[in-house]
Coordinates of C-alpha atoms (C1' of nucleotides) in Angstrom, one line a residue:
Chain A
M1 CA -114.6 46.6 -73.6
V2 CA -117.1 44.2 -72.1
R3 CA -119.4 42.3 -74.4
P4 CA -123.0 42.8 -73.2
S5 CA -124.9 45.9 -73.8
S6 CA -122.4 48.3 -75.2
R7 CA -125.6 49.9 -76.5
D8 CA -126.4 51.5 -73.1
A9 CA -122.8 52.7 -72.7
I10 CA -122.7 54.2 -76.1
L11 CA -126.0 56.0 -75.5
R12 CA -124.7 57.3 -72.2
V13 CA -121.4 58.6 -73.4
F14 CA -122.9 60.0 -76.6
A15 CA -125.4 62.0 -74.5
E16 CA -122.6 63.3 -72.3
H17 CA -120.8 64.6 -75.4
V18 CA -123.8 66.2 -76.9
A19 CA -124.8 67.7 -73.6
E20 CA -121.4 69.4 -73.4
R21 CA -120.6 70.3 -77.0
G22 CA -123.9 70.1 -78.9
Y23 CA -124.9 67.6 -81.6
A24 CA -123.1 69.0 -84.6
E25 CA -119.9 69.5 -82.7
T26 CA -119.9 65.9 -81.4
A27 CA -117.8 63.5 -83.5
L28 CA -118.6 59.9 -83.3
A29 CA -114.9 59.2 -83.4
D30 CA -114.6 61.0 -80.0
V31 CA -117.4 59.0 -78.5
A32 CA -115.8 55.8 -79.8
V33 CA -112.4 56.5 -78.2
A34 CA -114.0 57.5 -75.0
L35 CA -115.5 54.1 -74.9
G36 CA -112.5 52.2 -76.2
L37 CA -114.5 51.2 -79.2
S38 CA -114.2 51.8 -82.9
K39 CA -116.4 54.2 -84.8
G40 CA -117.7 51.3 -86.8
T41 CA -119.1 49.6 -83.8
I42 CA -121.3 52.6 -83.0
L43 CA -122.7 52.6 -86.4
H44 CA -123.1 48.9 -86.3
H45 CA -125.5 49.3 -83.3
F46 CA -127.4 52.4 -84.3
G47 CA -127.1 52.8 -88.0
S48 CA -126.6 56.5 -88.0
K49 CA -125.7 59.4 -85.8
E50 CA -129.2 60.8 -86.1
A51 CA -130.7 57.6 -84.9
L52 CA -128.5 57.7 -81.8
L53 CA -129.8 61.2 -81.0
G54 CA -133.3 59.9 -81.5
E55 CA -132.8 57.1 -79.0
V56 CA -131.6 59.5 -76.4
H57 CA -134.7 61.5 -76.9
V58 CA -137.1 58.5 -76.7
A59 CA -135.4 57.3 -73.5
Y60 CA -135.5 60.7 -71.9
F61 CA -139.2 61.3 -72.6
G62 CA -139.9 57.8 -71.5
R63 CA -138.5 58.6 -68.2
R64 CA -140.3 62.0 -67.9
L65 CA -143.6 60.4 -68.8
A66 CA -143.2 57.6 -66.3
E67 CA -142.4 60.1 -63.7
A68 CA -145.5 62.2 -64.7
D69 CA -147.8 59.2 -64.6
Y70 CA -146.5 58.4 -61.1
V71 CA -147.2 62.0 -60.0
R72 CA -150.7 61.8 -61.4
A73 CA -151.3 58.6 -59.6
H74 CA -150.0 59.7 -56.2
L75 CA -151.1 63.3 -55.9
E76 CA -154.7 64.5 -56.2
S77 CA -154.8 68.3 -56.1
P78 CA -153.9 70.2 -59.3
V79 CA -151.6 72.5 -57.3
E80 CA -149.7 69.6 -55.8
R81 CA -149.4 68.0 -59.2
L82 CA -148.2 71.2 -60.8
V83 CA -145.6 71.8 -58.1
A84 CA -144.5 68.2 -58.6
M85 CA -144.1 68.7 -62.3
I86 CA -142.0 71.8 -61.8
Y87 CA -139.8 70.0 -59.3
A88 CA -139.5 67.0 -61.6
L89 CA -138.4 69.0 -64.6
L90 CA -135.8 70.9 -62.5
A91 CA -134.6 67.8 -60.8
A92 CA -134.0 66.2 -64.2
H93 CA -131.4 68.9 -64.8
R94 CA -129.4 67.6 -61.9
D95 CA -130.2 63.9 -61.8
D96 CA -130.7 63.1 -65.5
R97 CA -128.3 65.7 -66.7
A98 CA -126.7 64.5 -69.9
A99 CA -130.0 63.5 -71.4
S100 CA -131.7 66.7 -70.2
L101 CA -129.1 68.9 -71.8
T102 CA -129.0 66.9 -74.9
C103 CA -132.8 67.0 -75.4
L104 CA -133.2 70.6 -74.5
R105 CA -130.3 71.7 -76.7
E106 CA -131.5 69.8 -79.7
L107 CA -135.2 70.2 -79.0
V108 CA -136.0 72.0 -82.2
R109 CA -135.0 69.0 -84.3
Y110 CA -138.3 67.4 -83.3
S111 CA -140.5 70.4 -83.0
G112 CA -141.2 71.5 -86.5
D113 CA -143.4 69.3 -88.6
E114 CA -140.6 68.4 -90.9
L115 CA -140.7 64.8 -91.7
G116 CA -138.1 62.5 -90.2
G117 CA -139.2 59.0 -90.1
T118 CA -141.3 57.1 -87.6
L119 CA -138.8 57.8 -84.8
A120 CA -139.2 61.6 -85.1
E121 CA -142.9 61.1 -85.2
H122 CA -142.8 59.0 -82.1
I123 CA -140.8 61.7 -80.3
R124 CA -143.2 64.4 -81.3
G125 CA -146.0 62.2 -79.9
Q126 CA -144.2 61.9 -76.6
R127 CA -143.7 65.6 -76.4
T128 CA -147.3 66.3 -77.2
R129 CA -148.5 63.9 -74.5
Y130 CA -146.2 65.5 -71.9
T131 CA -147.4 69.0 -72.8
D132 CA -151.0 67.9 -72.7
L133 CA -150.5 66.4 -69.2
V134 CA -149.4 69.8 -67.9
V135 CA -152.1 71.7 -69.7
D136 CA -154.7 69.5 -68.2
I137 CA -153.3 70.0 -64.7
V138 CA -153.4 73.8 -65.2
R139 CA -156.9 73.6 -66.6
A140 CA -158.1 71.5 -63.6
G141 CA -156.5 73.9 -61.2
A142 CA -158.2 76.8 -62.8
A143 CA -161.6 75.0 -62.9
A144 CA -161.2 74.3 -59.2
G145 CA -160.3 77.9 -58.5
E146 CA -157.0 76.8 -57.0
L147 CA -154.9 78.7 -59.5
H148 CA -155.6 81.5 -61.9
T149 CA -154.8 81.7 -65.5
A150 CA -156.2 83.5 -68.6
D151 CA -155.1 80.7 -70.9
P152 CA -154.1 77.2 -69.6
R153 CA -152.0 76.3 -72.6
M154 CA -150.0 79.6 -72.4
T155 CA -149.5 79.1 -68.7
A156 CA -148.3 75.6 -69.3
L157 CA -145.8 76.9 -71.9
H158 CA -144.8 79.5 -69.3
V159 CA -144.0 76.7 -66.9
F160 CA -142.0 74.7 -69.5
G161 CA -140.0 77.8 -70.4
M162 CA -139.3 78.7 -66.8
C163 CA -138.1 75.2 -66.0
N164 CA -136.4 74.1 -69.3
Y165 CA -134.6 77.3 -69.9
A166 CA -132.6 76.5 -66.7
W167 CA -130.4 74.4 -68.9
T168 CA -128.7 77.6 -70.0
W169 CA -127.7 78.7 -66.4
Y170 CA -128.2 75.9 -63.9
R171 CA -125.1 74.2 -62.7
P172 CA -125.4 71.2 -60.3
D173 CA -122.5 72.6 -58.3
G174 CA -123.8 76.1 -58.2
P175 CA -125.0 77.9 -55.1
E176 CA -128.7 77.3 -55.6
S177 CA -130.2 73.9 -55.0
V178 CA -132.9 72.5 -57.2
E179 CA -135.3 72.6 -54.2
H180 CA -134.6 76.3 -53.6
I181 CA -135.1 77.1 -57.3
A182 CA -138.4 75.1 -57.3
G183 CA -139.5 77.0 -54.2
V184 CA -138.9 80.4 -55.8
F185 CA -140.6 79.4 -59.0
V186 CA -143.6 78.1 -57.2
R187 CA -143.9 81.2 -55.1
D188 CA -143.6 83.4 -58.2
L189 CA -146.3 81.4 -59.9
L190 CA -148.8 80.9 -57.1
G191 CA -148.3 84.1 -55.2
E192 CA -147.3 82.6 -51.8
E193 CA -145.2 80.1 -50.2
R194 CA -146.4 76.6 -50.7
D195 CA -144.1 74.7 -48.5
T196 CA -146.4 71.9 -47.6
E197 CA -147.3 71.2 -51.2
L198 CA -143.7 71.5 -52.2
A199 CA -142.6 69.0 -49.6
R200 CA -145.2 66.5 -50.6
A201 CA -144.4 67.0 -54.3
I202 CA -140.6 66.5 -53.7
A203 CA -141.3 63.3 -51.7
V204 CA -143.5 61.9 -54.4
V205 CA -141.1 62.7 -57.3
R206 CA -138.2 61.3 -55.4
R207 CA -140.0 58.0 -55.3
A208 CA -141.1 58.1 -58.9
P209 CA -139.9 55.5 -61.4
G210 CA -137.8 56.3 -64.4
R211 CA -135.5 58.5 -62.5
V212 CA -131.8 58.3 -62.8
P213 CA -130.1 58.6 -59.4
A214 CA -127.8 61.5 -59.1
G215 CA -124.4 60.6 -60.6
Chain B
M1 CA -126.2 93.1 -105.9
V2 CA -125.8 96.7 -104.9
R3 CA -122.4 97.9 -103.8
P4 CA -122.8 99.9 -100.6
S5 CA -123.1 98.1 -97.3
S6 CA -123.4 94.5 -98.4
R7 CA -122.4 94.1 -94.8
D8 CA -125.9 94.7 -93.4
A9 CA -127.5 92.5 -96.1
I10 CA -125.1 89.7 -95.3
L11 CA -125.7 90.0 -91.6
R12 CA -129.5 89.9 -92.2
V13 CA -129.5 86.9 -94.6
F14 CA -127.0 85.0 -92.4
A15 CA -129.3 85.5 -89.4
E16 CA -132.3 84.3 -91.3
H17 CA -130.5 81.1 -92.3
V18 CA -129.2 80.4 -88.8
A19 CA -132.6 81.2 -87.4
E20 CA -134.2 78.6 -89.6
R21 CA -131.5 75.9 -89.7
G22 CA -129.1 76.5 -86.9
Y23 CA -125.5 77.7 -87.0
A24 CA -123.7 74.4 -87.8
E25 CA -126.2 73.6 -90.5
T26 CA -125.8 77.0 -92.2
A27 CA -123.4 77.0 -95.0
L28 CA -121.8 80.2 -96.0
A29 CA -122.1 79.2 -99.6
D30 CA -125.9 79.1 -99.3
V31 CA -125.9 82.6 -97.8
A32 CA -123.8 83.8 -100.6
V33 CA -126.0 82.5 -103.4
A34 CA -129.1 83.9 -101.6
L35 CA -127.4 87.3 -101.8
G36 CA -126.0 86.8 -105.3
L37 CA -122.5 87.1 -103.9
S38 CA -119.6 84.8 -103.7
K39 CA -118.5 83.0 -100.5
G40 CA -115.2 84.9 -100.7
T41 CA -117.0 88.2 -100.3
I42 CA -118.6 87.2 -97.0
L43 CA -115.3 86.1 -95.6
H44 CA -113.7 89.3 -97.0
H45 CA -116.1 91.4 -94.8
F46 CA -116.2 89.3 -91.7
G47 CA -113.1 87.2 -91.6
S48 CA -114.8 84.0 -90.3
K49 CA -118.2 82.4 -89.9
E50 CA -117.9 82.7 -86.1
A51 CA -117.3 86.4 -86.3
L52 CA -120.4 86.7 -88.4
L53 CA -122.4 85.0 -85.6
G54 CA -120.7 87.3 -83.1
E55 CA -121.8 90.4 -84.9
V56 CA -125.4 89.2 -85.0
H57 CA -125.3 88.8 -81.3
V58 CA -123.7 92.2 -80.6
A59 CA -126.3 93.9 -82.8
Y60 CA -129.2 92.0 -81.2
F61 CA -128.1 92.8 -77.7
G62 CA -127.4 96.4 -78.7
R63 CA -131.0 96.7 -79.7
R64 CA -132.4 95.0 -76.6
L65 CA -130.2 97.2 -74.4
A66 CA -131.3 100.4 -76.1
E67 CA -134.9 99.3 -75.7
A68 CA -134.3 98.6 -72.0
D69 CA -132.7 101.9 -71.4
Y70 CA -135.7 103.6 -73.0
V71 CA -138.1 101.7 -70.8
R72 CA -136.1 102.6 -67.8
A73 CA -136.2 106.2 -68.8
H74 CA -139.9 106.4 -69.5
L75 CA -141.4 104.2 -66.9
E76 CA -141.1 104.7 -63.2
S77 CA -142.7 101.9 -61.3
P78 CA -140.9 98.5 -61.1
V79 CA -144.1 96.7 -62.1
E80 CA -144.5 98.7 -65.2
R81 CA -140.9 98.3 -66.0
L82 CA -141.0 94.6 -65.6
V83 CA -144.1 94.3 -67.7
A84 CA -142.4 96.3 -70.4
M85 CA -139.4 94.0 -70.4
I86 CA -141.6 91.0 -70.7
Y87 CA -143.4 92.6 -73.6
A88 CA -140.2 93.7 -75.2
L89 CA -138.6 90.3 -75.1
L90 CA -141.7 88.7 -76.6
A91 CA -142.2 91.3 -79.2
A92 CA -138.6 90.7 -80.4
H93 CA -139.7 87.2 -81.3
R94 CA -142.1 88.8 -83.8
D95 CA -140.4 92.0 -84.9
D96 CA -136.7 91.1 -84.7
R97 CA -137.3 87.5 -85.5
A98 CA -134.2 86.3 -87.3
A99 CA -131.8 87.8 -84.8
S100 CA -133.9 86.6 -81.8
L101 CA -134.0 83.0 -83.0
T102 CA -130.3 83.1 -83.9
C103 CA -129.2 84.4 -80.6
L104 CA -131.5 82.1 -78.6
R105 CA -130.6 79.1 -80.5
E106 CA -126.9 79.7 -80.2
L107 CA -127.0 81.3 -76.7
V108 CA -124.8 78.7 -75.1
R109 CA -121.9 79.6 -77.3
Y110 CA -121.4 82.7 -75.2
S111 CA -122.6 81.6 -71.8
G112 CA -119.8 79.4 -70.6
D113 CA -116.6 81.0 -69.5
E114 CA -114.7 79.4 -72.3
L115 CA -112.4 81.9 -73.9
G116 CA -113.3 83.2 -77.3
G117 CA -111.6 86.5 -78.0
T118 CA -112.7 90.0 -77.1
L119 CA -115.9 89.7 -79.1
A120 CA -117.2 86.8 -77.0
E121 CA -116.2 88.7 -73.9
H122 CA -118.1 91.8 -75.1
I123 CA -121.2 89.7 -75.7
R124 CA -121.0 88.2 -72.3
G125 CA -120.8 91.7 -70.9
Q126 CA -123.9 92.7 -72.8
R127 CA -125.8 89.7 -71.5
T128 CA -124.7 90.4 -67.9
R129 CA -125.8 94.0 -68.2
Y130 CA -129.2 93.0 -69.5
T131 CA -129.7 90.3 -66.8
D132 CA -128.7 92.8 -64.1
L133 CA -131.2 95.3 -65.4
V134 CA -134.0 92.9 -64.9
V135 CA -132.7 91.7 -61.6
D136 CA -132.6 95.3 -60.4
I137 CA -136.2 95.8 -61.5
V138 CA -137.3 92.8 -59.6
R139 CA -135.4 93.8 -56.5
A140 CA -136.8 97.3 -56.6
G141 CA -140.3 95.9 -57.0
A142 CA -139.8 93.6 -54.0
A143 CA -138.4 96.4 -51.9
A144 CA -141.4 98.6 -52.7
G145 CA -143.7 95.7 -51.9
E146 CA -145.2 95.8 -55.3
L147 CA -144.2 92.2 -56.2
H148 CA -143.1 89.3 -54.2
T149 CA -140.2 87.0 -54.6
A150 CA -138.0 84.8 -52.5
D151 CA -134.9 85.5 -54.7
P152 CA -134.8 88.3 -57.2
R153 CA -132.1 86.7 -59.3
M154 CA -134.1 83.5 -59.6
T155 CA -137.2 85.4 -60.4
A156 CA -135.4 87.3 -63.2
L157 CA -134.2 84.0 -64.6
H158 CA -137.8 82.8 -64.4
V159 CA -138.8 85.7 -66.5
F160 CA -136.1 85.2 -69.0
G161 CA -136.9 81.5 -69.4
M162 CA -140.6 82.2 -69.7
C163 CA -140.0 84.7 -72.5
N164 CA -137.0 83.3 -74.3
Y165 CA -138.2 79.8 -74.4
A166 CA -141.0 81.0 -76.6
W167 CA -138.6 80.6 -79.5
T168 CA -139.4 76.9 -79.5
W169 CA -143.1 77.4 -80.0
Y170 CA -144.1 80.9 -80.9
R171 CA -145.0 81.5 -84.5
P172 CA -145.8 85.0 -85.8
D173 CA -148.7 83.6 -87.8
G174 CA -150.0 81.5 -84.9
P175 CA -153.3 82.1 -83.2
E176 CA -151.9 83.9 -80.2
S177 CA -150.7 87.5 -80.5
V178 CA -147.7 88.7 -78.6
E179 CA -149.9 91.1 -76.6
H180 CA -152.1 88.1 -75.6
I181 CA -149.2 86.1 -74.5
A182 CA -147.7 88.9 -72.6
G183 CA -151.0 89.4 -70.8
V184 CA -151.2 85.8 -69.8
F185 CA -147.6 85.8 -68.5
V186 CA -148.0 89.0 -66.6
R187 CA -151.1 87.7 -64.9
D188 CA -149.4 84.4 -64.1
L189 CA -146.6 86.3 -62.5
L190 CA -148.4 89.1 -60.7
G191 CA -151.6 87.2 -59.7
E192 CA -154.1 89.5 -61.4
E193 CA -154.8 91.4 -64.6
R194 CA -152.6 94.4 -65.0
D195 CA -154.2 95.8 -68.1
T196 CA -153.3 99.4 -67.4
E197 CA -149.7 98.7 -66.8
L198 CA -149.6 96.4 -69.8
A199 CA -151.1 99.1 -72.0
R200 CA -148.6 101.7 -70.9
A201 CA -145.7 99.2 -71.2
I202 CA -146.7 98.3 -74.7
A203 CA -147.0 101.9 -75.7
V204 CA -143.6 102.7 -74.4
V205 CA -141.9 99.7 -75.9
R206 CA -143.4 100.5 -79.3
R207 CA -141.8 103.9 -79.2
A208 CA -138.5 102.6 -78.1
P209 CA -135.4 102.9 -80.3
G210 CA -133.4 100.0 -81.6
R211 CA -136.5 98.2 -82.7
V212 CA -136.8 96.5 -86.0
P213 CA -140.3 97.2 -87.5
A214 CA -142.2 94.0 -88.2
G215 CA -141.2 92.6 -91.5
Chain C
dC1 C1' -114.3 15.9 -76.9
dA2 C1' -113.2 17.7 -81.5
dT3 C1' -115.2 19.6 -85.6
dT4 C1' -118.1 22.5 -88.0
dG5 C1' -120.7 26.2 -89.0
dC6 C1' -123.4 30.1 -87.7
dT7 C1' -124.2 34.6 -85.5
dG8 C1' -123.3 39.0 -84.1
dA9 C1' -120.1 42.2 -82.0
dC10 C1' -116.3 44.5 -83.5
dT11 C1' -112.6 46.5 -86.4
dG12 C1' -109.8 49.5 -89.4
dA13 C1' -109.0 51.3 -93.7
dA14 C1' -110.9 53.8 -97.1
dC15 C1' -114.3 56.8 -99.4
dG16 C1' -116.5 60.9 -100.5
dG17 C1' -118.9 65.0 -99.8
dG18 C1' -119.3 69.2 -97.6
dC19 C1' -117.6 73.3 -96.1
dG20 C1' -114.6 77.0 -93.9
dG21 C1' -110.9 79.3 -95.2
dT22 C1' -107.0 81.2 -98.6
dC23 C1' -105.3 83.8 -102.3
dA24 C1' -104.0 85.8 -106.5
dG25 C1' -106.2 88.4 -109.5
dT26 C1' -110.1 91.4 -111.5
dT27 C1' -113.3 95.1 -111.4
dA28 C1' -115.3 99.4 -110.1
dC29 C1' -115.3 103.6 -107.9
dC30 C1' -113.1 108.2 -106.1
Chain D
dG1 C1' -103.6 104.9 -109.5
dG2 C1' -105.0 103.8 -105.1
dT3 C1' -108.3 101.5 -102.5
dA4 C1' -111.7 98.5 -101.4
dA5 C1' -115.3 95.3 -103.0
dC6 C1' -115.5 91.2 -105.2
dT7 C1' -114.5 86.8 -107.5
dG8 C1' -113.7 81.8 -108.4
dA9 C1' -110.7 78.3 -108.2
dC10 C1' -108.5 75.7 -105.0
dC11 C1' -106.9 73.5 -100.6
dG12 C1' -107.3 70.6 -96.9
dC13 C1' -109.6 69.0 -93.1
dC14 C1' -113.2 66.9 -90.8
dC15 C1' -116.5 63.4 -90.3
dG16 C1' -120.4 60.3 -91.3
dT17 C1' -120.8 56.3 -93.6
dT18 C1' -119.5 51.9 -96.0
dC19 C1' -117.6 47.5 -96.2
dA20 C1' -114.9 43.4 -96.3
dG21 C1' -113.1 40.9 -93.0
dT22 C1' -111.6 39.1 -88.0
dC23 C1' -112.7 37.0 -83.8
dA24 C1' -115.3 35.1 -79.8
dG25 C1' -118.9 32.5 -78.3
dC26 C1' -122.1 28.8 -78.9
dA27 C1' -125.0 25.0 -80.5
dA28 C1' -125.4 21.1 -83.2
dT29 C1' -123.2 17.1 -84.9
dG30 C1' -120.6 12.8 -84.8

DNA sequence: CATTGCTGACTGAACGGGCGGTCAGTTACC
DNA sequence: GGTAACTGACCGCCCGTTCAGTCAGCAATG
């Protein structure tokens, strides 16, 4: 295999395997042969299997946070921002598929407060930041009277569940497009079609940095 | 340990372990010592670790389906039925906790079309039936003009995600009660407080069969 | 240019622990 | 005494991790 940056290739193939089979069912030996490398090389670069998973998480959340910052910078109204976040989360299932599936499958490894080194702590920090971003959007929308909620944090968790759970049923080659799904979800949540907001949100998210172009 | 029906005890403790650690990280030996049994006994009753997981799934979905049938029989309006299903799904996180967590964690094992014997097929059948129940409720509500959706199946998946994803953050001893969470979700979805429907739904679900009283 | 020595990617064999599963035999109950 | 629950020792595989060593590139040296 080529010399430079096997790291990225390892990360990518590892994520693909975990996305498909799950972490525990993924053997480093399989990843190695898929890359034409030896098992030893993978450990040489990352030290342990767990660290490898950690790096996939950090990279994924880095991308989502960059995207979110871009949305925040380019859309003003809370409704548009919220719609954009919904679309972004769903689009990641299609365009950043391996990492999305990996992180959503193995989410729980970094949710509890169990210790786990500085890496795990960092990942928890990223998650908290992302969550807070959406909570703030919901709160702002409620304050502006543009959307209604009895509890912004719960509504944010509602949104995360609605979008993230799609990993269990969404298939890129399925009949429903991400744009259609986002449209339905937005309508469910906001009570009416929001086609203009949706169109703007889609346009902004598509231009956002940190996105992996559809494979 | 007592002689009769170790089966149920094994199933229960196994589910508790999987709920806490995950399937792959659960060792049958640990379950055995927790029960004061030997590993051999567990295999003697269930044949394999996988079969054990399967039985937890079957029992869990059996309970949810019994509950759903009861709701269907005791509530007429689609809105009330939908509210009841939301409450039931959330309440299971509290009252049927070990099985809920186990099944939601390991959901994916029975979602793909990968083969897996008659048991896996049976479980897929249960899941399909449950999904269809909710899709039908949404469709009926839309037809009656009582709720709006651009796509009943997507809206049903929205509801499942919203409720099921709670496994990643809901804690029985947390600040928010299941009733509060259900109230917020229902409001998010239906656009306004639905306190009377929620109260009726809660009352019906609490009387439903197949429920495990809060531990 | 040839030599030397360093660095870091890479290898492959071996290790060792964990764990699901097997089985021949024992115990307890009807 | 037949049946079913139960045991505990054992097997064998899988897989993450270790490690001593190879090889390619490269910079400094003369």
